């Protein structure tokens, strides 16, 4: 069992920044596909960013150039650096692990098998 606990969420004004963290000390992050997802009230879950075991990254068009996903393999911590935040970024943010392989290519969010409880990000205008 992987225990994923996101932190770093909060309330910021538009244009502000936040960095989300997702540690899992008992798991080897470097071997797996990992991602950040979000869900706004009344909307479906949306993929935000993914990172492969070879550190290849992919971003939703809505966050490209503003968000950065990264991973500290020594500490087994996944990060999401968010800058130039917009009100439309308001959502619950979740980290997730796909433990069946290192590539995130073609993996749908439903296939990620470990999820955290989420951390709320609220951006005011």
Short mmCIF file of N, CA and C in Angstrom, two decimals:
data_model
loop_
_atom_site.label_atom_id
_atom_site.label_comp_id
_atom_site.label_asym_id
_atom_site.label_seq_id
_atom_site.Cartn_x
_atom_site.Cartn_y
_atom_site.Cartn_z
N UNK A 1 0.83 -1.18 0.00
CA UNK A 1 0.00 0.00 0.00
C UNK A 1 0.88 1.25 0.00
N UNK A 2 0.52 2.20 -0.82
CA UNK A 2 1.25 3.46 -0.89
C UNK A 2 0.42 4.53 -0.21
N UNK A 3 1.03 5.22 0.72
CA UNK A 3 0.35 6.32 1.40
C UNK A 3 0.80 7.62 0.76
N UNK A 4 -0.09 8.25 0.04
CA UNK A 4 0.20 9.53 -0.59
C UNK A 4 -0.55 10.61 0.14
N UNK A 5 0.18 11.61 0.60
CA UNK A 5 -0.42 12.71 1.34
C UNK A 5 0.06 14.01 0.73
N UNK A 6 -0.81 14.67 0.01
CA UNK A 6 -0.46 15.94 -0.61
C UNK A 6 -0.45 17.05 0.42
N UNK A 7 0.38 18.03 0.18
CA UNK A 7 0.41 19.23 1.02
C UNK A 7 0.82 20.41 0.16
N UNK A 8 0.65 21.61 0.72
CA UNK A 8 1.09 22.81 0.03
C UNK A 8 -0.03 23.63 -0.58
N UNK A 9 -1.23 23.12 -0.52
CA UNK A 9 -2.34 23.89 -1.05
C UNK A 9 -2.65 25.09 -0.17
N UNK A 10 -3.52 25.95 -0.65
CA UNK A 10 -3.89 27.12 0.12
C UNK A 10 -4.66 28.10 -0.73
N UNK A 11 -4.83 29.29 -0.19
CA UNK A 11 -5.55 30.36 -0.89
C UNK A 11 -4.57 31.44 -1.29
N UNK A 12 -4.59 31.81 -2.56
CA UNK A 12 -3.70 32.85 -3.07
C UNK A 12 -4.47 33.74 -4.02
N UNK A 13 -3.92 34.89 -4.26
CA UNK A 13 -4.51 35.78 -5.25
C UNK A 13 -3.99 35.44 -6.63
N UNK A 14 -4.74 35.82 -7.62
CA UNK A 14 -4.32 35.58 -8.99
C UNK A 14 -2.93 36.17 -9.22
N UNK A 15 -2.13 35.39 -9.93
CA UNK A 15 -0.75 35.78 -10.16
C UNK A 15 0.23 35.22 -9.15
N UNK A 16 -0.31 34.64 -8.09
CA UNK A 16 0.54 34.09 -7.05
C UNK A 16 1.07 32.71 -7.40
N UNK A 17 1.80 32.15 -6.44
CA UNK A 17 2.46 30.85 -6.65
C UNK A 17 2.24 29.93 -5.46
N UNK A 18 2.24 28.66 -5.74
CA UNK A 18 2.19 27.63 -4.71
C UNK A 18 3.01 26.44 -5.20
N UNK A 19 3.55 25.69 -4.25
CA UNK A 19 4.22 24.45 -4.58
C UNK A 19 3.59 23.32 -3.79
N UNK A 20 3.07 22.35 -4.50
CA UNK A 20 2.47 21.19 -3.88
C UNK A 20 3.52 20.09 -3.74
N UNK A 21 3.40 19.32 -2.67
CA UNK A 21 4.31 18.21 -2.42
C UNK A 21 3.51 16.94 -2.19
N UNK A 22 4.14 15.83 -2.53
CA UNK A 22 3.49 14.53 -2.35
C UNK A 22 4.58 13.51 -2.02
N UNK A 23 4.85 13.31 -0.74
CA UNK A 23 5.86 12.35 -0.34
C UNK A 23 5.29 10.94 -0.18
N UNK A 24 6.13 9.96 -0.41
CA UNK A 24 5.77 8.56 -0.15
C UNK A 24 7.05 7.83 0.20
N UNK A 25 7.50 7.95 1.41
CA UNK A 25 8.81 7.43 1.80
C UNK A 25 8.99 5.94 1.59
N UNK A 26 7.89 5.20 1.56
CA UNK A 26 8.01 3.75 1.45
C UNK A 26 7.99 3.27 0.01
N UNK A 27 7.96 4.20 -0.93
CA UNK A 27 7.82 3.76 -2.32
C UNK A 27 8.91 4.36 -3.16
N UNK A 28 9.32 3.67 -4.18
CA UNK A 28 10.38 4.12 -5.06
C UNK A 28 9.79 4.91 -6.21
N UNK A 29 9.70 6.19 -6.03
CA UNK A 29 9.09 7.05 -7.02
C UNK A 29 9.76 6.95 -8.39
N UNK A 30 11.05 6.79 -8.39
CA UNK A 30 11.81 6.88 -9.63
C UNK A 30 11.44 5.80 -10.63
N UNK A 31 10.77 4.75 -10.19
CA UNK A 31 10.47 3.63 -11.08
C UNK A 31 9.15 3.77 -11.82
N UNK A 32 8.36 4.75 -11.44
CA UNK A 32 6.97 4.76 -11.91
C UNK A 32 6.55 6.05 -12.57
N UNK A 33 5.51 5.91 -13.32
CA UNK A 33 4.79 7.07 -13.86
C UNK A 33 4.02 7.72 -12.71
N UNK A 34 4.10 9.04 -12.62
CA UNK A 34 3.38 9.75 -11.57
C UNK A 34 2.72 10.98 -12.17
N UNK A 35 1.68 11.43 -11.52
CA UNK A 35 0.97 12.58 -12.06
C UNK A 35 0.27 13.41 -11.02
N UNK A 36 -0.07 14.61 -11.44
CA UNK A 36 -0.93 15.50 -10.67
C UNK A 36 -2.23 15.69 -11.44
N UNK A 37 -3.32 15.61 -10.71
CA UNK A 37 -4.64 15.78 -11.29
C UNK A 37 -5.40 16.80 -10.45
N UNK A 38 -6.47 17.33 -11.00
CA UNK A 38 -7.28 18.27 -10.24
C UNK A 38 -8.74 18.10 -10.58
N UNK A 39 -9.56 18.51 -9.64
CA UNK A 39 -11.00 18.46 -9.86
C UNK A 39 -11.63 19.69 -9.23
N UNK A 40 -12.26 20.49 -10.06
CA UNK A 40 -12.96 21.67 -9.60
C UNK A 40 -14.41 21.30 -9.27
N UNK A 41 -15.05 22.07 -8.42
CA UNK A 41 -16.45 21.77 -8.07
C UNK A 41 -17.33 21.69 -9.30
N UNK A 42 -18.09 20.61 -9.41
CA UNK A 42 -19.01 20.46 -10.52
C UNK A 42 -18.38 20.04 -11.83
N UNK A 43 -17.08 19.76 -11.79
CA UNK A 43 -16.38 19.38 -13.02
C UNK A 43 -15.72 18.02 -12.85
N UNK A 44 -15.37 17.42 -13.96
CA UNK A 44 -14.69 16.14 -13.92
C UNK A 44 -13.22 16.29 -13.59
N UNK A 45 -12.58 15.17 -13.31
CA UNK A 45 -11.16 15.19 -13.00
C UNK A 45 -10.34 15.50 -14.25
N UNK A 46 -9.30 16.28 -14.06
CA UNK A 46 -8.48 16.74 -15.18
C UNK A 46 -7.02 16.42 -14.90
N UNK A 47 -6.35 15.87 -15.88
CA UNK A 47 -4.92 15.65 -15.74
C UNK A 47 -4.18 16.97 -15.86
N UNK A 48 -3.27 17.24 -14.96
CA UNK A 48 -2.52 18.50 -14.96
C UNK A 48 -1.12 18.28 -15.52
N UNK A 49 -0.41 17.31 -14.97
CA UNK A 49 0.96 17.06 -15.39
C UNK A 49 1.35 15.64 -15.02
N UNK A 50 2.23 15.06 -15.84
CA UNK A 50 2.75 13.73 -15.54
C UNK A 50 4.26 13.72 -15.70
N UNK A 51 4.89 12.76 -15.03
CA UNK A 51 6.33 12.60 -15.15
C UNK A 51 6.64 11.11 -15.22
N UNK A 52 7.42 10.75 -16.23
CA UNK A 52 7.80 9.35 -16.41
C UNK A 52 9.00 9.00 -15.53
N UNK A 53 9.33 7.73 -15.53
CA UNK A 53 10.49 7.28 -14.75
C UNK A 53 11.79 7.86 -15.31
N UNK A 54 11.80 8.25 -16.57
CA UNK A 54 13.00 8.86 -17.15
C UNK A 54 12.94 10.39 -17.07
N UNK A 55 11.99 10.89 -16.29
CA UNK A 55 11.80 12.32 -16.05
C UNK A 55 11.21 13.08 -17.24
N UNK A 56 10.71 12.37 -18.22
CA UNK A 56 9.95 13.03 -19.28
C UNK A 56 8.66 13.57 -18.68
N UNK A 57 8.29 14.76 -19.07
CA UNK A 57 7.10 15.39 -18.50
C UNK A 57 6.08 15.74 -19.58
N UNK A 58 4.85 15.88 -19.13
CA UNK A 58 3.78 16.27 -20.04
C UNK A 58 2.81 17.13 -19.25
N UNK A 59 2.26 18.14 -19.92
CA UNK A 59 1.38 19.09 -19.24
C UNK A 59 0.09 19.31 -20.01
N UNK A 60 -0.95 19.59 -19.26
CA UNK A 60 -2.19 20.03 -19.89
C UNK A 60 -1.93 21.40 -20.53
N UNK A 61 -2.57 21.66 -21.65
CA UNK A 61 -2.36 22.93 -22.34
C UNK A 61 -2.65 24.12 -21.43
N UNK A 62 -3.61 23.96 -20.54
CA UNK A 62 -4.04 25.07 -19.69
C UNK A 62 -2.99 25.48 -18.67
N UNK A 63 -1.99 24.63 -18.43
CA UNK A 63 -0.98 24.96 -17.42
C UNK A 63 0.43 25.06 -17.98
N UNK A 64 0.59 24.77 -19.26
CA UNK A 64 1.93 24.83 -19.86
C UNK A 64 2.55 26.21 -19.69
N UNK A 65 3.81 26.19 -19.28
CA UNK A 65 4.51 27.45 -19.07
C UNK A 65 4.30 28.05 -17.71
N UNK A 66 3.35 27.52 -16.95
CA UNK A 66 3.07 28.06 -15.62
C UNK A 66 3.35 27.03 -14.52
N UNK A 67 3.12 25.77 -14.79
CA UNK A 67 3.32 24.71 -13.80
C UNK A 67 4.53 23.85 -14.17
N UNK A 68 5.20 23.33 -13.15
CA UNK A 68 6.33 22.44 -13.36
C UNK A 68 6.21 21.25 -12.43
N UNK A 69 6.23 20.06 -13.00
CA UNK A 69 6.23 18.84 -12.21
C UNK A 69 7.67 18.36 -12.08
N UNK A 70 8.01 17.91 -10.88
CA UNK A 70 9.37 17.40 -10.67
C UNK A 70 9.33 16.37 -9.56
N UNK A 71 10.45 15.71 -9.40
CA UNK A 71 10.50 14.61 -8.43
C UNK A 71 11.87 14.57 -7.80
N UNK A 72 11.90 14.41 -6.48
CA UNK A 72 13.14 14.19 -5.75
C UNK A 72 13.22 12.70 -5.46
N UNK A 73 14.01 12.02 -6.26
CA UNK A 73 14.06 10.55 -6.13
C UNK A 73 14.72 10.10 -4.83
N UNK A 74 15.62 10.89 -4.32
CA UNK A 74 16.31 10.52 -3.08
C UNK A 74 15.34 10.56 -1.90
N UNK A 75 14.43 11.53 -1.95
CA UNK A 75 13.49 11.69 -0.84
C UNK A 75 12.11 11.12 -1.16
N UNK A 76 11.94 10.65 -2.39
CA UNK A 76 10.63 10.14 -2.82
C UNK A 76 9.53 11.18 -2.61
N UNK A 77 9.75 12.34 -3.15
CA UNK A 77 8.76 13.41 -3.07
C UNK A 77 8.45 13.89 -4.49
N UNK A 78 7.18 13.99 -4.78
CA UNK A 78 6.72 14.54 -6.05
C UNK A 78 6.28 15.98 -5.80
N UNK A 79 6.63 16.88 -6.71
CA UNK A 79 6.28 18.29 -6.56
C UNK A 79 5.47 18.79 -7.75
N UNK A 80 4.71 19.84 -7.48
CA UNK A 80 4.08 20.60 -8.56
C UNK A 80 4.24 22.07 -8.21
N UNK A 81 5.12 22.73 -8.95
CA UNK A 81 5.31 24.16 -8.77
C UNK A 81 4.32 24.89 -9.66
N UNK A 82 3.54 25.76 -9.06
CA UNK A 82 2.50 26.47 -9.79
C UNK A 82 2.76 27.96 -9.68
N UNK A 83 2.89 28.60 -10.80
CA UNK A 83 3.10 30.05 -10.84
C UNK A 83 2.02 30.70 -11.71
N UNK A 84 1.95 32.01 -11.62
CA UNK A 84 0.96 32.78 -12.39
C UNK A 84 -0.43 32.15 -12.27
N UNK A 85 -0.80 31.85 -11.06
CA UNK A 85 -2.07 31.16 -10.83
C UNK A 85 -3.25 32.01 -11.26
N UNK A 86 -4.26 31.32 -11.76
CA UNK A 86 -5.48 31.96 -12.24
C UNK A 86 -6.68 31.44 -11.45
N UNK A 87 -7.75 32.19 -11.38
CA UNK A 87 -8.95 31.68 -10.68
C UNK A 87 -9.41 30.33 -11.22
N UNK A 88 -9.23 30.10 -12.49
CA UNK A 88 -9.66 28.81 -13.07
C UNK A 88 -8.78 27.64 -12.65
N UNK A 89 -7.68 27.92 -11.94
CA UNK A 89 -6.87 26.85 -11.38
C UNK A 89 -7.42 26.34 -10.05
N UNK A 90 -8.44 27.00 -9.54
CA UNK A 90 -9.05 26.59 -8.28
C UNK A 90 -9.62 25.18 -8.40
N UNK A 91 -9.16 24.31 -7.51
CA UNK A 91 -9.57 22.91 -7.56
C UNK A 91 -8.93 22.15 -6.40
N UNK A 92 -9.38 20.92 -6.23
CA UNK A 92 -8.68 19.99 -5.35
C UNK A 92 -7.63 19.31 -6.21
N UNK A 93 -6.41 19.29 -5.73
CA UNK A 93 -5.29 18.71 -6.47
C UNK A 93 -4.88 17.39 -5.84
N UNK A 94 -4.67 16.39 -6.70
CA UNK A 94 -4.33 15.06 -6.26
C UNK A 94 -3.04 14.58 -6.92
N UNK A 95 -2.21 13.88 -6.16
CA UNK A 95 -1.10 13.18 -6.79
C UNK A 95 -1.50 11.72 -6.95
N UNK A 96 -0.91 11.07 -7.94
CA UNK A 96 -1.26 9.69 -8.22
C UNK A 96 -0.06 8.95 -8.79
N UNK A 97 -0.05 7.66 -8.56
CA UNK A 97 1.03 6.79 -9.03
C UNK A 97 0.45 5.69 -9.90
N UNK A 98 1.11 5.46 -11.03
CA UNK A 98 0.82 4.29 -11.87
C UNK A 98 1.98 3.34 -11.66
N UNK A 99 1.77 2.32 -10.84
CA UNK A 99 2.88 1.47 -10.42
C UNK A 99 3.17 0.30 -11.35
N UNK A 100 2.48 0.24 -12.49
CA UNK A 100 2.69 -0.88 -13.40
C UNK A 100 3.74 -0.60 -14.46
N UNK A 101 4.25 0.61 -14.45
CA UNK A 101 5.26 0.93 -15.44
C UNK A 101 5.79 2.33 -15.27
N UNK A 102 6.87 2.62 -16.01
CA UNK A 102 7.51 3.92 -15.87
C UNK A 102 7.05 4.96 -16.85
N UNK A 103 6.31 4.55 -17.87
CA UNK A 103 5.86 5.50 -18.88
C UNK A 103 4.40 5.88 -18.64
N UNK A 104 4.14 7.18 -18.73
CA UNK A 104 2.77 7.67 -18.56
C UNK A 104 2.03 7.75 -19.91
N UNK A 105 2.75 7.48 -20.99
CA UNK A 105 2.16 7.63 -22.31
C UNK A 105 0.96 6.69 -22.47
N UNK A 106 -0.17 7.26 -22.82
CA UNK A 106 -1.36 6.46 -23.08
C UNK A 106 -2.08 5.97 -21.84
N UNK A 107 -1.63 6.37 -20.67
CA UNK A 107 -2.25 5.91 -19.43
C UNK A 107 -3.36 6.88 -19.05
N UNK A 108 -4.56 6.38 -18.92
CA UNK A 108 -5.67 7.25 -18.51
C UNK A 108 -5.67 7.41 -17.00
N UNK A 109 -6.34 8.45 -16.53
CA UNK A 109 -6.32 8.69 -15.09
C UNK A 109 -6.94 7.54 -14.32
N UNK A 110 -7.88 6.84 -14.92
CA UNK A 110 -8.52 5.72 -14.23
C UNK A 110 -7.56 4.55 -13.99
N UNK A 111 -6.44 4.55 -14.70
CA UNK A 111 -5.50 3.45 -14.55
C UNK A 111 -4.47 3.67 -13.45
N UNK A 112 -4.39 4.93 -12.96
CA UNK A 112 -3.49 5.17 -11.84
C UNK A 112 -4.04 4.43 -10.62
N UNK A 113 -3.20 3.67 -9.98
CA UNK A 113 -3.71 2.79 -8.95
C UNK A 113 -3.50 3.26 -7.52
N UNK A 114 -2.78 4.35 -7.33
CA UNK A 114 -2.65 4.92 -5.99
C UNK A 114 -2.91 6.42 -6.07
N UNK A 115 -3.73 6.88 -5.12
CA UNK A 115 -4.14 8.29 -5.11
C UNK A 115 -4.02 8.85 -3.69
N UNK A 116 -3.71 10.13 -3.65
CA UNK A 116 -3.74 10.81 -2.38
C UNK A 116 -5.13 11.34 -2.08
N UNK A 117 -5.25 12.00 -0.95
CA UNK A 117 -6.55 12.52 -0.50
C UNK A 117 -6.85 13.90 -1.07
N UNK A 118 -5.82 14.56 -1.58
CA UNK A 118 -6.02 15.84 -2.22
C UNK A 118 -5.68 17.01 -1.32
N UNK A 119 -5.30 18.11 -1.95
CA UNK A 119 -5.05 19.37 -1.24
C UNK A 119 -5.74 20.48 -2.04
N UNK A 120 -6.42 21.36 -1.33
CA UNK A 120 -7.23 22.38 -1.99
C UNK A 120 -6.39 23.59 -2.38
N UNK A 121 -6.58 24.02 -3.61
CA UNK A 121 -5.97 25.25 -4.10
C UNK A 121 -7.09 26.20 -4.50
N UNK A 122 -7.07 27.39 -3.92
CA UNK A 122 -8.09 28.39 -4.22
C UNK A 122 -7.41 29.67 -4.67
N UNK A 123 -7.76 30.14 -5.85
CA UNK A 123 -7.16 31.34 -6.41
C UNK A 123 -8.25 32.39 -6.58
N UNK A 124 -8.06 33.50 -5.94
CA UNK A 124 -9.04 34.58 -6.00
C UNK A 124 -8.58 35.66 -6.98
N UNK A 125 -9.54 36.31 -7.58
CA UNK A 125 -9.22 37.35 -8.58
C UNK A 125 -9.04 38.71 -7.92
#
